[in-house]
Amino acid sequence: MKHLFIVLFVFTCFISSNYAQAQPGRRGGPLGPRIEPENLEFDLGVGEIPDREMFERLSYQGPEVSRDAYLANLEFVKFIIDKADPSNHKVYFMNTQNHRAHPPYMRLVGIESRERGAITYMPRLTSPNGSPGLYIIDFQPNDSYAFEDIDRIIKTLTLQMPLLKGKVAFHPLSGNLRRYEAEKTKYEKAGVAVYLDSDIYKNISFLPLNIAKGFGRLRVYKNELRSSPRDILICPTLPNEMPRVAGVITEARQTPLSHVNLRAIQDKVPNAFIKDARQLEDISSLIGKEVFYEVNSQGYRIRLASRSEMQEHFESIRPVAAQYPKRDLSSKEIIPLHKANFVDASRFGAKSANLAAMKTFKLKDGILPNGFVMPFYFYDEFMKHNGFYRVFKKMAGNEQFKADAKFREDALAKFRVKIISAEMPSWMMERISSLQKQFPAGTSIRCRSSTNNEDLDGFSGAGLYDSFTHNPSEGHLSKSVKQVFASLWNFRAYEERSFFLIDHEQTAMGVLFHPNFKGELSNGVAVTSDVLYGTEGNYYLNIQRGEDLVTNPTGESSPEETLLGWWERDGQQMIRASDPDKPEVSLLDSDQQKELREALGRIHFNFEKLYGKDRGDAFAMEVEFKITNDGRLVIKQARPWVF
């Protein structure tokens, strides 16, 4: 037995010795012949990254990150700094499309002495020099480097990748956090920027609101500017109304629930928040010129475009055949909201039909308003009674109306005045009067537009039409009804329908009536999926203090931005507070959050069935809500999110 032990010991030593010779300092295979960075084939990597294009070619973005879970779905390039020659450190930028693990890569290129990490691009964050886009450098989660090492590594990398200058920050992971905290003053004195995981939603200078490509003339939006479907607009502030355009850049931070972005999604045009866009050379140099503009998850691209590119693009996105909205005139009575249902959209409009459908979802009592719905039949009879279809035909046949946007806008404004000033048939006046009497005396009545050309699956029509509040001092309710009718002929709505070849005369207006809410504490919009940051298991919320609408905010507004977990145990994550001095205080208390969470779940799954969607389909509902002056949650509208 003793001799057997000696034999085994000697054999083990022999194997270990040969293993070490085959793999000096390394397990998994022999060390290959050394390849200098400048001699690398591209499928292995490069020794220098001169520009953003090269970084993109080398980078990987996706789920296959092995143990580096923190890099999942981020755009990153891994690097190695070889220190074999202490006086001449050499950088290897790995082709991370092909190689995502450092150890086997090091065997391939024949290096051992090293510092290794990843350079990750964060397109939404602001760089130290103030421009959009930040590159962060991190190392293995358990690595711990002193400040002097971090400073040297950043300088070494910047020499070989010049675009890091002014745009890079150190990202300490778990192993380096304690050391960073101890040396924080060194970083501050040296001006070495640091990015922490808690900064992910802070200091954002770029947000891709709608990922798309477009062509158009780049212009700066001003109040007097009349935009066209061939304009890409730079908006210093967030406009409340905008006709169809070819693309949008705002210098004010948007939310995905603004009417501007809902229109961009519907029209499939690029839209992004780019901080100080007019100060950026790649944008300012192109103002007034025809450009190609693309928004993607990693940033934006903008360049000069040729006239042929422009023409080909616009020909490709416009429908080739006329479209006719469903218009059913068989319903001839104003009815209580609860007597309508989901299939009545072709008679009362999708807004009314969806609100009526929610009456069957077993939501908490009082969470939905009670009211009445007016069918399209009333609008059609009013238009025929006054000969307005003939007036429209004559107006639309005018050559100047067809060719001149300013003339067209003025003509439509005059047409709306005629509609508001026109008389109603006596029978219609009587029925509207009867409706008005069903509300308690002194009630202000909200008259909301509900057409067959909005709130549809695949076409939101957000912001095209207008709603009005009828106060008791205004007399007969017909005054506000005619205002709603007239809004069918808003310039922005007309232009949108024209672009999509939607028949104007087949479009019809219904009206939804319910008591107006005064002095609300806040109002908001929720989407039953996180449509901005892409997180799982969250509702995306925007909430505005007071009566200022989230979808049409004033320039001074600062909406709260929150991710509300689907389940109560997941709580909420505040992205941006309405009051910057109270960053943890939500405009919704815990009871209101609980009520809203429960309601959103029921709304999503019931409408998913009604719209015939499967669980795997891209589907979400956009839900408008408010908190009344007595603290009650009220849901006022739901429509499909347009993906």
XYZ file of C-alpha atoms in Angstrom:
643
model
C 0.000 0.000 0.000
C 2.887 2.354 0.858
C 4.511 1.703 -2.529
C 1.193 2.311 -4.288
C 0.865 5.692 -2.550
C 4.368 6.705 -3.682
C 3.632 5.704 -7.282
C 0.374 7.686 -7.303
C 2.103 10.727 -5.762
C 4.890 10.675 -8.385
C 2.357 10.179 -11.203
C 0.266 13.098 -9.931
C 3.300 15.360 -9.774
C 4.270 14.331 -13.311
C 0.815 15.105 -14.664
C 0.679 18.424 -12.788
C 4.097 19.420 -14.118
C 3.152 18.663 -17.719
C -0.244 20.401 -17.252
C 1.518 23.514 -16.018
C 3.920 23.449 -18.990
C 1.052 23.049 -21.412
C -0.917 25.881 -19.763
C 1.385 28.304 -18.030
C -0.730 30.026 -15.411
C -3.940 29.093 -17.192
C -6.508 26.312 -17.351
C -8.481 25.066 -20.339
C -5.881 24.803 -23.077
C -2.359 25.873 -24.109
C -1.338 29.505 -24.478
C -1.143 30.408 -28.149
C 1.608 32.428 -29.860
C 1.514 36.117 -28.948
C -0.295 38.423 -31.391
C 0.349 42.143 -31.046
C -2.776 44.357 -30.998
C -1.849 46.061 -34.255
C -1.618 42.657 -35.973
C -5.015 41.312 -34.894
C -7.451 40.050 -37.508
C -10.758 41.878 -37.123
C -12.611 38.735 -36.061
C -10.360 38.781 -32.984
C -10.399 42.517 -32.342
C -8.390 45.697 -32.782
C -5.785 47.717 -30.971
C -7.471 51.066 -31.623
C -11.053 52.343 -31.886
C -10.994 55.578 -33.897
C -14.723 56.281 -34.011
C -18.231 55.303 -32.947
C -18.736 53.163 -36.053
C -15.823 50.915 -35.095
C -17.152 50.571 -31.540
C -20.519 49.439 -32.913
C -18.887 46.857 -35.192
C -16.992 45.364 -32.242
C -19.802 45.555 -29.685
C -22.313 42.972 -28.538
C -25.799 43.713 -27.223
C -28.037 40.873 -26.140
C -28.780 38.238 -23.496
C -25.779 35.923 -24.038
C -23.416 37.335 -21.416
C -22.713 34.191 -19.352
C -21.795 35.227 -15.787
C -21.762 38.957 -16.619
C -25.475 39.424 -15.965
C -25.003 43.154 -15.391
C -24.138 43.528 -19.102
C -27.287 41.851 -20.439
C -28.889 43.809 -23.298
C -26.372 46.651 -23.003
C -23.991 47.575 -25.819
C -20.445 46.751 -24.702
C -16.932 45.997 -25.908
C -14.576 44.008 -23.687
C -10.931 45.013 -23.408
C -7.641 43.708 -22.032
C -4.587 45.792 -21.094
C -1.441 43.697 -21.447
C 1.285 44.676 -18.953
C 4.039 42.282 -20.087
C 6.171 45.330 -20.869
C 5.775 47.667 -17.834
C 6.854 50.664 -19.905
C 4.474 49.998 -22.800
C 1.034 48.740 -21.845
C -0.913 47.497 -24.859
C -4.686 47.534 -25.307
C -6.675 44.722 -26.901
C -10.264 45.656 -27.817
C -12.000 42.301 -28.238
C -14.391 41.682 -31.116
C -17.145 41.089 -28.604
C -19.538 39.855 -31.241
C -17.308 36.772 -31.490
C -15.573 36.608 -28.083
C -17.326 37.463 -24.817
C -15.060 35.824 -22.242
C -11.606 37.147 -21.373
C -9.700 33.903 -20.455
C -10.118 31.958 -23.716
C -9.476 35.149 -25.683
C -6.201 35.689 -23.842
C -5.096 32.165 -24.791
C -5.923 32.890 -28.435
C -3.760 36.023 -28.566
C -1.044 34.659 -26.273
C -1.085 37.106 -23.345
C -1.088 36.620 -19.551
C -0.250 39.803 -17.623
C -3.436 41.822 -17.840
C -6.165 44.159 -16.618
C -9.495 43.305 -18.117
C -12.948 44.858 -18.225
C -15.741 46.197 -20.419
C -16.630 49.520 -22.003
C -20.415 49.962 -22.084
C -22.328 52.656 -23.952
C -25.231 54.297 -22.099
C -26.960 56.397 -24.789
C -29.521 58.051 -22.495
C -27.100 59.474 -19.960
C -25.244 62.772 -20.063
C -21.481 62.595 -20.450
C -19.104 64.712 -18.319
C -18.760 67.181 -21.201
C -22.555 67.639 -21.293
C -23.302 65.846 -24.561
C -25.714 62.909 -24.907
C -24.187 59.451 -24.471
C -21.869 58.114 -21.763
C -19.261 55.327 -21.908
C -18.719 53.526 -18.612
C -15.753 51.309 -17.727
C -16.089 48.428 -15.308
C -14.138 45.335 -14.326
C -14.938 41.923 -12.880
C -17.514 42.236 -10.063
C -15.007 41.163 -7.375
C -12.062 43.219 -8.673
C -10.866 46.134 -6.572
C -8.610 48.789 -8.072
C -7.086 51.818 -6.385
C -7.838 55.291 -7.754
C -4.349 55.530 -9.272
C -4.990 52.351 -11.280
C -8.395 53.529 -12.483
C -6.975 56.901 -13.531
C -4.144 55.206 -15.449
C -6.440 52.686 -17.132
C -8.872 55.379 -18.310
C -6.009 57.435 -19.739
C -4.548 54.348 -21.452
C -7.902 53.438 -22.997
C -8.591 57.019 -24.108
C -5.291 57.131 -26.017
C -6.460 54.166 -28.089
C -10.124 55.203 -28.195
C -10.225 59.029 -28.533
C -14.039 59.267 -28.477
C -13.859 58.474 -24.735
C -12.455 61.938 -24.072
C -15.020 63.892 -22.057
C -17.519 61.045 -22.368
C -16.251 58.346 -19.973
C -16.897 57.397 -16.343
C -15.689 54.636 -14.009
C -18.414 52.190 -12.945
C -17.473 50.522 -9.632
C -19.097 47.121 -9.163
C -19.559 45.339 -5.838
C -15.875 44.560 -5.257
C -14.764 48.145 -5.883
C -17.549 50.110 -4.178
C -16.028 50.210 -0.697
C -12.638 51.263 -2.043
C -14.229 53.939 -4.223
C -16.103 55.375 -1.226
C -12.839 55.541 0.721
C -11.075 57.337 -2.156
C -13.987 59.457 -3.361
C -12.175 62.760 -2.762
C -9.345 61.650 -5.053
C -11.801 61.120 -7.915
C -13.406 64.505 -7.291
C -10.093 66.398 -7.151
C -8.806 64.709 -10.313
C -12.086 65.205 -12.192
C -12.476 61.489 -12.876
C -16.201 60.911 -13.462
C -17.932 58.026 -11.683
C -21.185 56.322 -12.611
C -23.120 54.398 -9.951
C -26.001 51.999 -10.540
C -28.272 54.429 -8.694
C -27.616 56.990 -11.484
C -29.419 54.957 -14.155
C -32.454 57.289 -14.363
C -30.629 60.493 -13.432
C -29.072 63.165 -15.610
C -30.672 61.838 -18.769
C -29.866 63.800 -21.931
C -31.275 61.438 -24.559
C -34.490 59.426 -24.625
C -35.599 57.430 -27.667
C -39.354 57.961 -27.522
C -40.173 56.363 -30.864
C -37.642 54.237 -32.709
C -37.989 54.884 -36.432
C -36.311 56.367 -39.512
C -37.458 59.376 -41.491
C -36.592 62.038 -44.033
C -37.507 65.709 -44.052
C -36.376 69.312 -43.866
C -34.885 70.042 -40.431
C -36.576 73.113 -38.933
C -36.840 74.805 -35.540
C -40.455 74.849 -34.342
C -41.916 78.222 -33.418
C -45.502 79.147 -32.646
C -46.014 80.760 -36.027
C -44.465 77.879 -37.948
C -46.856 75.793 -40.035
C -45.308 72.381 -40.240
C -45.911 69.790 -42.919
C -45.542 65.996 -43.259
C -42.126 66.681 -44.809
C -40.699 68.601 -41.825
C -38.498 67.273 -39.030
C -38.984 69.678 -36.145
C -36.666 70.709 -33.343
C -38.933 71.849 -30.498
C -37.341 73.982 -27.729
C -40.402 73.170 -25.583
C -42.994 70.415 -25.820
C -45.850 71.549 -28.101
C -49.385 70.494 -27.176
C -50.630 70.292 -30.744
C -48.848 69.386 -33.934
C -49.999 68.303 -37.395
C -48.364 65.306 -39.001
C -44.591 65.748 -39.349
C -41.678 63.586 -40.517
C -39.833 63.526 -37.196
C -39.465 65.283 -33.850
C -36.560 66.359 -31.651
C -37.417 68.080 -28.369
C -35.021 69.886 -26.073
C -37.521 69.482 -23.227
C -37.704 66.000 -21.739
C -40.721 64.146 -23.051
C -42.681 61.254 -21.674
C -43.997 58.478 -23.924
C -47.547 59.499 -23.014
C -47.508 63.031 -24.434
C -49.717 63.641 -27.448
C -46.595 64.487 -29.443
C -45.179 61.016 -28.879
C -48.495 59.236 -29.313
C -48.746 60.931 -32.695
C -45.146 59.943 -33.521
C -45.871 56.308 -32.676
C -49.068 56.348 -34.701
C -47.368 58.011 -37.675
C -44.274 55.781 -37.359
C -41.888 58.761 -37.331
C -38.707 59.139 -35.234
C -39.028 61.075 -31.983
C -36.433 61.727 -29.285
C -35.546 64.034 -26.435
C -32.047 65.389 -27.108
C -30.814 67.860 -24.536
C -29.601 71.167 -26.042
C -30.055 69.752 -29.552
C -29.521 73.114 -31.262
C -26.113 73.411 -29.587
C -24.847 70.102 -30.988
C -22.752 70.491 -34.120
C -24.141 67.437 -35.918
C -27.653 68.898 -35.592
C -27.157 72.685 -35.765
C -25.155 72.429 -39.000
C -28.117 70.760 -40.751
C -30.941 73.152 -39.785
C -32.800 74.231 -42.912
C -31.535 71.271 -44.942
C -33.107 68.009 -46.081
C -31.896 65.224 -43.826
C -32.146 61.566 -42.904
C -33.010 61.162 -39.192
C -32.997 57.900 -37.259
C -33.757 57.186 -33.610
C -32.725 53.831 -32.156
C -32.161 52.430 -28.682
C -28.491 53.392 -28.768
C -28.813 56.973 -29.961
C -29.702 58.989 -33.033
C -28.242 59.510 -36.495
C -28.722 62.576 -38.640
C -27.157 63.372 -42.012
C -27.816 65.128 -45.290
C -30.279 63.340 -47.589
C -30.739 63.441 -51.341
C -33.974 64.517 -53.020
C -34.411 61.031 -54.517
C -34.137 59.433 -51.052
C -36.795 61.822 -49.764
C -39.213 61.093 -52.579
C -38.777 57.328 -52.380
C -39.360 57.389 -48.606
C -42.621 59.331 -48.736
C -43.966 57.209 -51.550
C -43.259 54.074 -49.493
C -45.087 55.103 -46.301
C -48.315 56.508 -47.689
C -51.287 54.181 -48.273
C -52.138 53.488 -51.892
C -55.883 53.014 -51.413
C -58.570 55.108 -49.756
C -59.730 54.031 -46.284
C -63.292 54.206 -45.000
C -63.918 54.215 -41.230
C -66.831 52.118 -40.000
C -69.863 54.366 -39.536
C -73.116 52.812 -38.339
C -76.031 55.288 -38.219
C -78.616 52.800 -36.970
C -78.524 54.004 -33.323
C -80.716 57.109 -33.110
C -80.992 57.768 -29.382
C -78.750 59.180 -26.654
C -78.378 56.358 -24.131
C -76.820 55.885 -20.668
C -73.186 54.859 -20.827
C -73.803 51.537 -19.089
C -76.242 50.464 -21.849
C -73.552 50.707 -24.542
C -70.833 48.089 -24.967
C -67.527 47.306 -26.666
C -69.017 46.420 -30.060
C -70.729 49.825 -30.296
C -67.575 51.655 -31.453
C -68.984 51.983 -34.993
C -72.078 53.749 -33.575
C -70.741 55.832 -30.656
C -66.975 55.926 -31.181
C -64.207 53.881 -29.582
C -63.739 56.241 -26.637
C -67.361 55.805 -25.555
C -67.415 52.078 -26.334
C -64.247 51.353 -24.348
C -65.471 53.293 -21.325
C -68.781 51.430 -21.529
C -66.933 48.104 -21.762
C -65.078 48.833 -18.528
C -68.447 48.979 -16.750
C -68.454 45.163 -17.096
C -64.936 44.607 -15.700
C -65.994 44.512 -12.030
C -63.909 47.533 -11.124
C -64.371 49.228 -7.761
C -67.631 51.173 -7.438
C -67.267 54.835 -8.360
C -63.988 54.400 -10.222
C -65.700 55.011 -13.604
C -67.824 58.094 -14.333
C -71.539 57.745 -15.049
C -72.837 59.468 -18.135
C -74.453 59.269 -21.557
C -73.367 58.687 -25.149
C -74.583 60.382 -28.338
C -74.422 58.283 -31.542
C -72.974 59.335 -34.902
C -76.529 59.678 -36.216
C -76.852 63.104 -34.531
C -73.692 64.453 -36.173
C -74.725 63.149 -39.593
C -78.226 64.653 -39.342
C -76.794 67.990 -38.180
C -74.378 68.104 -41.139
C -77.126 67.232 -43.643
C -79.586 69.694 -42.067
C -77.146 72.565 -42.727
C -75.833 71.349 -46.084
C -72.317 71.098 -44.703
C -71.335 68.058 -46.755
C -71.928 70.170 -49.890
C -69.944 73.045 -48.372
C -67.050 70.693 -47.709
C -67.069 69.250 -51.233
C -66.854 72.726 -52.732
C -64.057 73.718 -50.332
C -62.057 70.528 -50.911
C -62.322 70.917 -54.678
C -60.633 74.310 -54.606
C -57.148 74.063 -56.149
C -55.654 76.559 -53.711
C -57.141 74.557 -50.814
C -55.369 71.467 -52.134
C -52.007 73.145 -52.729
C -51.602 75.774 -50.000
C -51.422 74.631 -46.347
C -51.968 78.166 -45.001
C -55.044 78.646 -47.177
C -56.312 75.192 -46.145
C -55.841 75.939 -42.435
C -57.724 79.243 -42.716
C -60.539 77.674 -44.746
C -61.006 74.907 -42.175
C -61.089 77.478 -39.364
C -63.922 79.326 -41.164
C -65.735 76.017 -41.706
C -65.590 75.314 -37.964
C -67.049 78.736 -37.228
C -69.979 77.947 -39.545
C -70.592 74.649 -37.745
C -70.547 76.262 -34.291
C -72.898 79.050 -35.469
C -75.356 76.783 -37.308
C -78.810 75.824 -36.062
C -79.756 72.340 -34.957
C -82.968 70.574 -35.962
C -85.690 71.131 -33.356
C -85.925 67.425 -32.510
C -82.186 67.374 -31.769
C -82.461 70.443 -29.543
C -85.246 68.753 -27.590
C -83.298 65.542 -27.013
C -80.170 67.392 -25.948
C -82.284 69.521 -23.599
C -83.768 66.350 -22.106
C -80.253 64.970 -21.624
C -79.114 68.168 -19.915
C -81.984 67.930 -17.411
C -80.841 64.474 -16.311
C -77.757 66.011 -14.693
C -78.291 67.684 -11.275
C -78.898 71.422 -11.453
C -75.683 73.438 -11.536
C -73.585 70.564 -12.912
C -70.793 71.384 -15.325
C -70.966 68.749 -18.065
C -67.897 67.415 -19.806
C -68.574 66.880 -23.543
C -65.901 64.594 -24.959
C -65.160 63.828 -28.588
C -65.616 60.180 -29.593
C -65.037 59.451 -33.270
C -64.690 56.402 -35.491
C -61.139 57.595 -36.277
C -59.388 57.430 -32.866
C -58.620 55.082 -29.960
C -58.448 52.140 -32.351
C -56.197 49.082 -32.292
C -53.258 50.353 -34.383
C -54.403 53.988 -34.687
C -54.749 56.160 -31.560
C -55.686 59.513 -33.116
C -54.425 61.118 -29.899
C -54.894 64.877 -29.797
C -56.697 65.174 -33.129
C -60.082 66.225 -31.753
C -61.300 68.456 -28.915
C -63.486 68.071 -25.847
C -65.267 70.894 -24.016
C -66.745 71.595 -20.599
C -70.255 73.085 -20.625
C -70.875 75.326 -17.647
C -74.437 76.034 -16.416
C -74.087 79.737 -17.329
C -73.628 78.834 -21.015
C -77.257 77.897 -21.517
C -78.336 75.123 -23.838
C -75.944 72.150 -24.043
C -76.096 72.268 -27.849
C -73.487 75.053 -27.771
C -70.773 72.681 -26.540
C -72.025 69.787 -28.675
C -71.486 71.877 -31.810
C -67.991 72.767 -30.641
C -67.199 69.061 -30.390
C -68.732 68.465 -33.844
C -66.615 71.261 -35.295
C -63.394 69.771 -33.920
C -63.729 66.952 -36.471
C -62.456 69.589 -38.909
C -59.372 70.658 -36.966
C -56.453 71.328 -39.282
C -54.249 68.701 -37.587
C -57.036 66.099 -37.853
C -57.717 66.917 -41.487
C -54.031 66.652 -42.411
C -53.713 63.308 -40.632
C -56.728 61.851 -42.407
C -55.524 63.209 -45.745
C -52.114 61.604 -45.395
C -53.672 58.217 -44.629
C -56.263 58.637 -47.418
C -59.095 58.371 -44.866
C -62.429 59.485 -46.271
C -63.358 62.752 -44.505
C -67.104 62.441 -44.995
C -67.156 58.886 -43.682
C -65.505 60.063 -40.462
C -68.117 60.816 -37.810
C -68.307 62.381 -34.360
C -70.094 61.035 -31.307
C -70.150 62.703 -27.900
C -69.567 61.260 -24.427
C -71.198 63.214 -21.574
C -70.377 62.979 -17.866
C -70.030 65.388 -14.905
C -66.922 67.519 -15.069
C -64.363 67.129 -12.300
C -63.163 70.343 -10.644
C -60.124 70.966 -8.521
C -58.578 67.556 -9.064
C -55.478 66.846 -7.006
C -53.667 65.167 -9.872
C -54.224 63.456 -13.188
C -52.207 60.828 -14.946
C -51.760 58.281 -17.686
C -50.729 54.661 -17.163
C -49.666 52.052 -19.688
C -50.126 48.424 -18.691
C -46.546 47.659 -19.749
C -43.268 49.515 -19.305
C -43.124 51.073 -22.776
C -40.128 53.329 -22.090
C -37.484 51.462 -20.099
C -38.548 47.948 -21.080
C -38.545 46.477 -17.569
C -40.637 43.384 -16.853
C -43.537 43.290 -14.408
C -44.206 47.034 -14.251
C -46.878 49.508 -15.247
C -45.489 52.787 -16.600
C -47.093 55.900 -15.030
C -46.970 59.643 -15.618
C -48.771 61.783 -13.043
C -49.249 65.538 -13.090
C -50.094 67.678 -10.079
C -53.433 69.515 -10.303
C -55.448 69.880 -13.505
C -52.578 70.183 -15.984
C -52.914 67.261 -18.415
C -50.098 64.751 -18.788
C -50.848 64.413 -22.501
C -50.880 68.179 -23.048
C -48.656 69.697 -20.356
C -47.664 73.341 -20.052
C -44.032 74.257 -20.512
C -43.529 74.597 -16.756
C -44.948 71.177 -15.903
C -42.828 68.422 -14.431
C -44.750 65.136 -14.425
C -43.960 62.350 -12.013
C -42.565 59.283 -13.750
C -43.050 55.983 -11.927
C -42.760 52.246 -12.499
C -45.562 50.575 -10.538
C -45.097 46.852 -9.970
C -47.815 44.538 -11.248
C -47.879 42.950 -7.812
C -48.098 44.833 -4.537
C -44.981 43.072 -3.198
C -42.952 44.677 -5.997
C -43.874 48.198 -4.868
C -42.938 51.131 -7.080
C -39.805 52.788 -8.402
C -39.773 56.562 -8.731
C -37.931 57.584 -11.889
C -38.640 61.294 -11.661
C -40.562 63.134 -8.972
C -42.998 65.951 -9.655
C -41.328 67.931 -6.874
C -37.513 67.750 -7.231
C -37.151 68.821 -3.600
C -39.057 65.696 -2.504
C -37.670 62.977 -4.798
C -39.247 60.092 -2.872
C -42.761 61.528 -2.534
C -45.350 60.250 -5.017
C -48.520 62.069 -6.011
C -50.359 58.793 -5.297
C -50.662 57.510 -1.744
C -50.384 53.779 -0.983
C -54.168 53.201 -1.119
C -54.454 54.944 -4.481
C -51.524 52.914 -5.829
C -53.229 49.713 -4.684
C -56.547 50.678 -6.329
C -54.835 51.682 -9.567
C -52.744 48.494 -9.660
C -55.840 46.316 -9.293
C -57.774 48.308 -11.900
C -54.955 48.215 -14.454
C -54.682 44.447 -14.153
C -58.394 43.956 -14.834
C -58.385 46.484 -17.685
C -55.404 44.858 -19.405
C -56.639 41.278 -19.323
C -60.264 42.076 -20.214
C -59.327 44.240 -23.195
C -56.740 41.673 -24.268
C -59.638 39.243 -24.723
C -61.918 41.817 -26.362
C -59.272 42.760 -28.912
C -58.582 39.072 -29.600
C -54.953 39.136 -28.479
C -52.950 36.164 -27.287
C -50.722 36.373 -24.208
C -47.602 36.442 -26.370
C -48.792 39.344 -28.541
C -47.450 42.866 -28.129
C -50.376 44.486 -26.355
C -50.969 47.110 -23.695
C -53.685 49.571 -22.759
C -53.128 53.273 -22.194
C -55.353 54.429 -19.335
C -56.125 58.028 -18.325
C -57.014 58.606 -14.677
C -57.312 61.352 -12.098
C -57.427 61.879 -8.362
C -60.441 64.015 -7.486
C -60.418 66.808 -4.934
C -61.698 64.358 -2.301
C -58.933 61.840 -3.014
C -60.887 59.347 -5.163
C -59.335 57.505 -8.099
C -61.362 57.935 -11.306
C -60.566 56.284 -14.631
C -61.762 58.357 -17.568
C -60.467 56.594 -20.684
C -58.674 53.511 -22.044
C -57.315 52.849 -25.506
C -54.864 50.355 -27.021
C -51.225 51.361 -26.989
C -49.926 51.591 -30.543
C -46.739 49.517 -30.803
